Amino acid sequence: MELEKICFEVIDILHPIGAYIKEQRTHFEDIVIEKKGVRDFVTEVDTTAEKRLVIALKQILPEAGFITEEKTIEQSNEDYIWIIDPLDGTMNYVHGIPVYAISIALQFKGEIVLGVVFEIAHNEMFYSWKGTDAFCNGKKIQVSGCATLSDALIATGFPYIRNDNRTTQIANTLKYFLDNGRDIRRIGTAATDLCYIACGRMDVYYEGFLNIWDIAGGIIIVENAGGFVSDFIGTRDFYAGKIVATNPKIKEAVLKGVALMPE
């Protein structure tokens, strides 16, 4: 499998689809928005972009199956599976905040072997594949050298569905990182958070209550940039919806904090 060739073919298809997403935001009043939940939106842009991605990715690797956020194609369980988030950061997009991304991963028998994240508004293409480095717009990237949690800029996110138990757990974890870290950011797109860890802009990202399409594309990018990625207990059950991404120097201090949010 020529992963490098496939990666650049994916990049080629993301440029025009990203341009479509960005252009549609210029006449937002015409976009149809639906609510999947109180705080969870989907627009016709999400679904149209996903359909275009599926068509293009089928041409690159016809034998692959799909896991997609908007479920515009029946989910499948082939050896190769494309994992697609056509518009990560829909809430940002709806509110006109220019941070949103397309996230694509290729999984082979349960292992992510390729990831591409296109942060559209800033025209930044992050990508990597198994056995190589991580890149942004053709330049090699790497995680920060932050040596202590007290010097770390931390990113997180919050679930769409909230209840008293979740809110308490989130608050306890936030307090730990507020007390022990430098500062906290909430960017609003997990795919972008992971890429910002990979290129050293932030030092820690953690979040629970996610879906695999939110994070799959960014996982291999962080790891191939020298980062540490796990779930909240230090293993790799990413389908459970929990993720930690940081550099190896401070991973133990980070895992101590996320242990306060076990569910």
mmCIF file of C-alpha atoms in Angstrom:
data_model
loop_
_atom_site.group_PDB
_atom_site.id
_atom_site.type_symbol
_atom_site.label_atom_id
_atom_site.label_comp_id
_atom_site.label_asym_id
_atom_site.label_seq_id
_atom_site.Cartn_x
_atom_site.Cartn_y
_atom_site.Cartn_z
ATOM 1 C CA MET A 1 0.000 0.000 0.000
ATOM 2 C CA GLU A 2 1.565 3.288 -1.131
ATOM 3 C CA LEU A 3 0.509 5.426 1.813
ATOM 4 C CA GLU A 4 2.502 8.467 0.724
ATOM 5 C CA LYS A 5 0.805 8.484 -2.685
ATOM 6 C CA ILE A 6 -2.613 8.027 -1.085
ATOM 7 C CA CYS A 7 -1.923 10.840 1.381
ATOM 8 C CA PHE A 8 -1.176 13.357 -1.365
ATOM 9 C CA GLU A 9 -4.215 12.217 -3.324
ATOM 10 C CA VAL A 10 -6.314 12.948 -0.224
ATOM 11 C CA ILE A 11 -4.689 16.373 0.075
ATOM 12 C CA ASP A 12 -5.578 17.104 -3.550
ATOM 13 C CA ILE A 13 -9.261 16.405 -2.954
ATOM 14 C CA LEU A 14 -9.418 18.415 0.277
ATOM 15 C CA HIS A 15 -8.382 21.717 -1.308
ATOM 16 C CA PRO A 16 -11.506 22.146 -3.495
ATOM 17 C CA ILE A 17 -13.855 20.761 -0.833
ATOM 18 C CA GLY A 18 -12.342 23.125 1.716
ATOM 19 C CA ALA A 19 -12.784 25.982 -0.749
ATOM 20 C CA TYR A 20 -16.462 25.024 -1.105
ATOM 21 C CA ILE A 21 -16.944 25.060 2.685
ATOM 22 C CA LYS A 22 -15.235 28.443 3.045
ATOM 23 C CA GLU A 23 -17.147 29.979 0.126
ATOM 24 C CA GLN A 24 -20.486 28.818 1.493
ATOM 25 C CA ARG A 25 -19.831 30.760 4.696
ATOM 26 C CA THR A 26 -19.858 34.019 2.691
ATOM 27 C CA HIS A 27 -23.625 33.699 2.164
ATOM 28 C CA PHE A 28 -24.463 31.975 5.419
ATOM 29 C CA GLU A 29 -28.021 33.256 5.511
ATOM 30 C CA ASP A 30 -28.896 30.759 2.773
ATOM 31 C CA ILE A 31 -27.479 27.703 4.563
ATOM 32 C CA VAL A 32 -29.943 25.225 6.071
ATOM 33 C CA ILE A 33 -29.074 24.367 9.678
ATOM 34 C CA GLU A 34 -30.509 21.446 11.618
ATOM 35 C CA LYS A 35 -30.162 20.585 15.299
ATOM 36 C CA LYS A 36 -28.929 17.114 16.228
ATOM 37 C CA GLY A 37 -29.153 18.177 19.870
ATOM 38 C CA VAL A 38 -29.467 21.301 21.998
ATOM 39 C CA ARG A 39 -25.849 22.266 21.249
ATOM 40 C CA ASP A 40 -25.125 19.982 18.287
ATOM 41 C CA PHE A 41 -25.676 21.393 14.796
ATOM 42 C CA VAL A 42 -25.381 20.027 11.280
ATOM 43 C CA THR A 43 -25.599 22.172 8.159
ATOM 44 C CA GLU A 44 -26.247 21.262 4.563
ATOM 45 C CA VAL A 45 -22.570 22.158 4.037
ATOM 46 C CA ASP A 46 -21.533 19.284 6.340
ATOM 47 C CA THR A 47 -23.614 16.748 4.448
ATOM 48 C CA THR A 48 -22.692 17.996 0.965
ATOM 49 C CA ALA A 49 -18.985 18.027 1.852
ATOM 50 C CA GLU A 50 -19.221 14.521 3.259
ATOM 51 C CA LYS A 51 -20.901 13.187 0.125
ATOM 52 C CA ARG A 52 -18.182 14.743 -2.038
ATOM 53 C CA LEU A 53 -15.478 13.268 0.176
ATOM 54 C CA VAL A 54 -16.980 9.790 -0.011
ATOM 55 C CA ILE A 55 -17.160 9.902 -3.818
ATOM 56 C CA ALA A 56 -13.549 11.081 -4.102
ATOM 57 C CA LEU A 57 -12.142 8.669 -1.522
ATOM 58 C CA LYS A 58 -13.866 5.727 -3.229
ATOM 59 C CA GLN A 59 -11.863 6.548 -6.331
ATOM 60 C CA ILE A 60 -8.595 6.544 -4.379
ATOM 61 C CA LEU A 61 -9.210 3.240 -2.577
ATOM 62 C CA PRO A 62 -12.266 1.400 -3.916
ATOM 63 C CA GLU A 63 -11.947 -1.509 -1.485
ATOM 64 C CA ALA A 64 -12.182 0.667 1.635
ATOM 65 C CA GLY A 65 -15.200 1.064 3.855
ATOM 66 C CA PHE A 66 -16.356 4.171 5.693
ATOM 67 C CA ILE A 67 -17.144 5.584 9.110
ATOM 68 C CA THR A 68 -18.587 9.077 8.696
ATOM 69 C CA GLU A 69 -20.061 11.655 11.051
ATOM 70 C CA GLU A 70 -23.157 12.514 9.033
ATOM 71 C CA LYS A 71 -23.756 8.922 7.917
ATOM 72 C CA THR A 72 -24.335 9.803 4.264
ATOM 73 C CA ILE A 73 -23.049 6.311 3.451
ATOM 74 C CA GLU A 74 -23.744 3.042 5.246
ATOM 75 C CA GLN A 75 -21.065 2.371 7.854
ATOM 76 C CA SER A 76 -18.909 -0.645 7.027
ATOM 77 C CA ASN A 77 -16.230 -2.862 8.483
ATOM 78 C CA GLU A 78 -13.660 -3.588 5.785
ATOM 79 C CA ASP A 79 -9.931 -4.049 6.419
ATOM 80 C CA TYR A 80 -9.356 -0.503 5.198
ATOM 81 C CA ILE A 81 -11.753 2.122 6.532
ATOM 82 C CA TRP A 82 -11.904 5.845 5.849
ATOM 83 C CA ILE A 83 -12.927 7.805 8.965
ATOM 84 C CA ILE A 84 -14.390 11.174 7.963
ATOM 85 C CA ASP A 85 -15.396 14.359 9.714
ATOM 86 C CA PRO A 86 -16.425 16.708 6.896
ATOM 87 C CA LEU A 87 -16.598 19.808 9.093
ATOM 88 C CA ASP A 88 -15.113 19.634 12.564
ATOM 89 C CA GLY A 89 -16.038 22.800 14.407
ATOM 90 C CA THR A 90 -19.542 23.270 13.039
ATOM 91 C CA MET A 91 -20.445 25.457 16.030
ATOM 92 C CA ASN A 92 -17.547 27.779 15.124
ATOM 93 C CA TYR A 93 -18.652 27.737 11.502
ATOM 94 C CA VAL A 94 -22.244 28.605 12.389
ATOM 95 C CA HIS A 95 -21.112 31.532 14.541
ATOM 96 C CA GLY A 96 -18.585 32.849 12.046
ATOM 97 C CA ILE A 97 -15.501 31.898 14.083
ATOM 98 C CA PRO A 98 -12.773 31.049 11.550
ATOM 99 C CA VAL A 99 -11.494 27.800 13.057
ATOM 100 C CA TYR A 100 -12.915 24.668 11.446
ATOM 101 C CA ALA A 101 -11.430 21.692 9.671
ATOM 102 C CA ILE A 102 -11.893 18.601 7.548
ATOM 103 C CA SER A 103 -10.461 15.493 9.176
ATOM 104 C CA ILE A 104 -9.665 12.296 7.269
ATOM 105 C CA ALA A 105 -8.055 9.118 8.600
ATOM 106 C CA LEU A 106 -7.348 5.769 6.977
ATOM 107 C CA GLN A 107 -7.549 2.808 9.304
ATOM 108 C CA PHE A 108 -6.207 -0.676 8.484
ATOM 109 C CA LYS A 109 -7.408 -3.549 10.678
ATOM 110 C CA GLY A 110 -7.930 -1.212 13.595
ATOM 111 C CA GLU A 111 -4.689 0.777 13.198
ATOM 112 C CA ILE A 112 -4.699 4.354 11.920
ATOM 113 C CA VAL A 113 -2.095 4.468 9.151
ATOM 114 C CA LEU A 114 -2.766 7.882 7.606
ATOM 115 C CA GLY A 115 -4.196 11.191 8.726
ATOM 116 C CA VAL A 116 -4.939 14.489 7.005
ATOM 117 C CA VAL A 117 -6.493 17.531 8.678
ATOM 118 C CA PHE A 118 -7.234 20.652 6.628
ATOM 119 C CA GLU A 119 -7.717 23.726 8.817
ATOM 120 C CA ILE A 120 -9.628 25.600 6.176
ATOM 121 C CA ALA A 121 -9.796 29.236 7.232
ATOM 122 C CA HIS A 122 -6.027 29.444 7.733
ATOM 123 C CA ASN A 123 -5.195 27.210 4.755
ATOM 124 C CA GLU A 124 -3.110 24.816 6.859
ATOM 125 C CA MET A 125 -2.842 21.199 5.697
ATOM 126 C CA PHE A 126 -1.550 18.861 8.405
ATOM 127 C CA TYR A 127 -0.727 15.306 7.381
ATOM 128 C CA SER A 128 1.237 12.165 8.084
ATOM 129 C CA TRP A 129 1.255 8.457 7.338
ATOM 130 C CA LYS A 130 2.724 5.372 8.983
ATOM 131 C CA GLY A 131 6.501 5.342 9.045
ATOM 132 C CA THR A 132 7.185 9.002 8.346
ATOM 133 C CA ASP A 133 7.273 12.431 10.004
ATOM 134 C CA ALA A 134 4.361 14.846 10.418
ATOM 135 C CA PHE A 135 3.981 17.899 8.198
ATOM 136 C CA CYS A 136 2.107 21.165 7.799
ATOM 137 C CA ASN A 137 2.051 22.660 4.301
ATOM 138 C CA GLY A 138 5.138 20.671 3.377
ATOM 139 C CA LYS A 139 7.218 21.550 6.430
ATOM 140 C CA LYS A 140 8.120 19.029 9.134
ATOM 141 C CA ILE A 141 6.465 19.703 12.483
ATOM 142 C CA GLN A 142 7.098 18.447 15.998
ATOM 143 C CA VAL A 143 5.558 18.698 19.439
ATOM 144 C CA SER A 144 6.805 21.222 21.964
ATOM 145 C CA GLY A 145 9.679 20.583 24.331
ATOM 146 C CA CYS A 146 7.675 21.732 27.351
ATOM 147 C CA ALA A 147 9.223 19.987 30.350
ATOM 148 C CA THR A 148 6.772 20.793 33.150
ATOM 149 C CA LEU A 149 3.005 21.056 33.362
ATOM 150 C CA SER A 150 3.366 24.480 34.984
ATOM 151 C CA ASP A 151 4.733 25.787 31.672
ATOM 152 C CA ALA A 152 2.077 24.079 29.536
ATOM 153 C CA LEU A 153 -0.621 25.752 27.470
ATOM 154 C CA ILE A 154 -3.565 23.381 27.662
ATOM 155 C CA ALA A 155 -6.527 22.848 25.346
ATOM 156 C CA THR A 156 -9.776 21.069 26.035
ATOM 157 C CA GLY A 157 -13.389 20.880 24.930
ATOM 158 C CA PHE A 158 -16.806 20.183 26.398
ATOM 159 C CA PRO A 159 -19.536 17.674 25.519
ATOM 160 C CA TYR A 160 -22.761 18.620 23.785
ATOM 161 C CA ILE A 161 -24.750 16.507 26.242
ATOM 162 C CA ARG A 162 -24.271 17.645 29.825
ATOM 163 C CA ASN A 163 -25.571 16.534 33.187
ATOM 164 C CA ASP A 164 -24.649 17.136 36.826
ATOM 165 C CA ASN A 165 -22.225 14.209 36.996
ATOM 166 C CA ARG A 166 -20.398 15.162 33.817
ATOM 167 C CA THR A 167 -20.270 18.824 34.783
ATOM 168 C CA THR A 168 -18.721 17.942 38.157
ATOM 169 C CA GLN A 169 -16.082 15.742 36.544
ATOM 170 C CA ILE A 170 -15.269 18.385 33.940
ATOM 171 C CA ALA A 171 -14.985 21.045 36.649
ATOM 172 C CA ASN A 172 -12.657 18.893 38.771
ATOM 173 C CA THR A 173 -10.372 18.277 35.819
ATOM 174 C CA LEU A 174 -10.422 21.933 34.798
ATOM 175 C CA LYS A 175 -9.445 22.925 38.335
ATOM 176 C CA TYR A 176 -6.467 20.567 38.230
ATOM 177 C CA PHE A 177 -5.159 22.055 35.001
ATOM 178 C CA LEU A 178 -5.942 25.635 36.044
ATOM 179 C CA ASP A 179 -4.026 25.071 39.278
ATOM 180 C CA ASN A 180 -1.108 23.220 37.690
ATOM 181 C CA GLY A 181 -0.840 24.506 34.099
ATOM 182 C CA ARG A 182 -0.013 27.859 32.534
ATOM 183 C CA ASP A 183 -3.379 28.555 30.870
ATOM 184 C CA ILE A 184 -6.296 26.878 29.117
ATOM 185 C CA ARG A 185 -7.767 27.317 25.647
ATOM 186 C CA ARG A 186 -11.030 26.034 24.137
ATOM 187 C CA ILE A 187 -10.691 26.209 20.345
ATOM 188 C CA GLY A 188 -13.815 24.257 19.437
ATOM 189 C CA THR A 189 -12.451 21.644 17.041
ATOM 190 C CA ALA A 190 -10.722 18.493 18.261
ATOM 191 C CA ALA A 191 -8.986 17.930 14.924
ATOM 192 C CA THR A 192 -7.379 21.376 15.099
ATOM 193 C CA ASP A 193 -6.459 20.935 18.759
ATOM 194 C CA LEU A 194 -4.521 17.789 17.890
ATOM 195 C CA CYS A 195 -2.701 19.488 15.037
ATOM 196 C CA TYR A 196 -1.764 22.410 17.270
ATOM 197 C CA ILE A 197 -0.225 19.912 19.690
ATOM 198 C CA ALA A 198 1.651 18.321 16.780
ATOM 199 C CA CYS A 199 3.213 21.613 15.685
ATOM 200 C CA GLY A 200 4.029 22.820 19.205
ATOM 201 C CA ARG A 201 1.545 25.689 19.471
ATOM 202 C CA MET A 202 -0.019 24.058 22.521
ATOM 203 C CA ASP A 203 1.426 21.542 24.946
ATOM 204 C CA VAL A 204 -1.552 19.500 26.176
ATOM 205 C CA TYR A 205 -4.926 18.569 24.751
ATOM 206 C CA TYR A 206 -7.459 16.444 26.571
ATOM 207 C CA GLU A 207 -11.149 15.846 26.029
ATOM 208 C CA GLY A 208 -13.785 13.252 26.799
ATOM 209 C CA PHE A 209 -17.151 12.420 25.236
ATOM 210 C CA LEU A 210 -15.866 12.491 21.644
ATOM 211 C CA ASN A 211 -16.496 10.373 18.550
ATOM 212 C CA ILE A 212 -13.779 8.607 16.585
ATOM 213 C CA TRP A 213 -14.223 10.889 13.550
ATOM 214 C CA ASP A 214 -13.376 13.911 15.715
ATOM 215 C CA ILE A 215 -9.900 12.637 16.518
ATOM 216 C CA ALA A 216 -8.843 9.883 14.107
ATOM 217 C CA GLY A 217 -7.105 12.126 11.580
ATOM 218 C CA GLY A 218 -5.064 13.943 14.203
ATOM 219 C CA ILE A 219 -3.851 10.951 16.200
ATOM 220 C CA ILE A 220 -1.147 9.791 13.796
ATOM 221 C CA ILE A 221 -0.125 13.387 13.075
ATOM 222 C CA VAL A 222 0.646 13.962 16.772
ATOM 223 C CA GLU A 223 2.431 10.640 17.186
ATOM 224 C CA ASN A 224 4.608 11.128 14.119
ATOM 225 C CA ALA A 225 5.465 14.602 15.386
ATOM 226 C CA GLY A 226 6.977 12.961 18.473
ATOM 227 C CA GLY A 227 3.918 13.236 20.685
ATOM 228 C CA PHE A 228 2.171 10.939 23.122
ATOM 229 C CA VAL A 229 -1.474 10.058 22.471
ATOM 230 C CA SER A 230 -3.692 7.846 24.622
ATOM 231 C CA ASP A 231 -7.076 7.555 26.239
ATOM 232 C CA PHE A 232 -7.518 8.702 29.851
ATOM 233 C CA ILE A 233 -5.852 5.620 31.362
ATOM 234 C CA GLY A 234 -2.822 5.559 29.101
ATOM 235 C CA THR A 235 -4.078 2.914 26.670
ATOM 236 C CA ARG A 236 -5.350 3.309 23.103
ATOM 237 C CA ASP A 237 -9.098 2.707 23.199
ATOM 238 C CA PHE A 238 -9.891 5.796 21.116
ATOM 239 C CA TYR A 239 -13.353 4.528 20.189
ATOM 240 C CA ALA A 240 -14.272 5.125 23.851
ATOM 241 C CA GLY A 241 -14.196 8.850 23.072
ATOM 242 C CA LYS A 242 -11.447 10.005 25.434
ATOM 243 C CA ILE A 243 -8.113 11.433 24.333
ATOM 244 C CA VAL A 244 -4.920 12.910 25.733
ATOM 245 C CA ALA A 245 -2.259 14.386 23.460
ATOM 246 C CA THR A 246 0.956 15.911 24.739
ATOM 247 C CA ASN A 247 4.693 15.467 24.645
ATOM 248 C CA PRO A 248 6.216 12.493 26.482
ATOM 249 C CA LYS A 249 7.944 14.693 29.078
ATOM 250 C CA ILE A 250 4.738 15.699 30.856
ATOM 251 C CA LYS A 251 2.410 12.806 30.068
ATOM 252 C CA GLU A 252 2.321 11.462 33.649
ATOM 253 C CA ALA A 253 1.214 14.805 35.063
ATOM 254 C CA VAL A 254 -1.445 15.069 32.343
ATOM 255 C CA LEU A 255 -2.775 11.558 32.957
ATOM 256 C CA LYS A 256 -3.051 12.378 36.662
ATOM 257 C CA GLY A 257 -5.372 15.261 35.774
ATOM 258 C CA VAL A 258 -7.650 13.409 33.375
ATOM 259 C CA ALA A 259 -8.062 10.585 35.920
ATOM 260 C CA LEU A 260 -10.459 12.999 37.649
ATOM 261 C CA MET A 261 -12.889 12.583 34.717
ATOM 262 C CA PRO A 262 -13.274 8.772 34.515
ATOM 263 C CA GLU A 263 -16.589 8.369 32.716
#
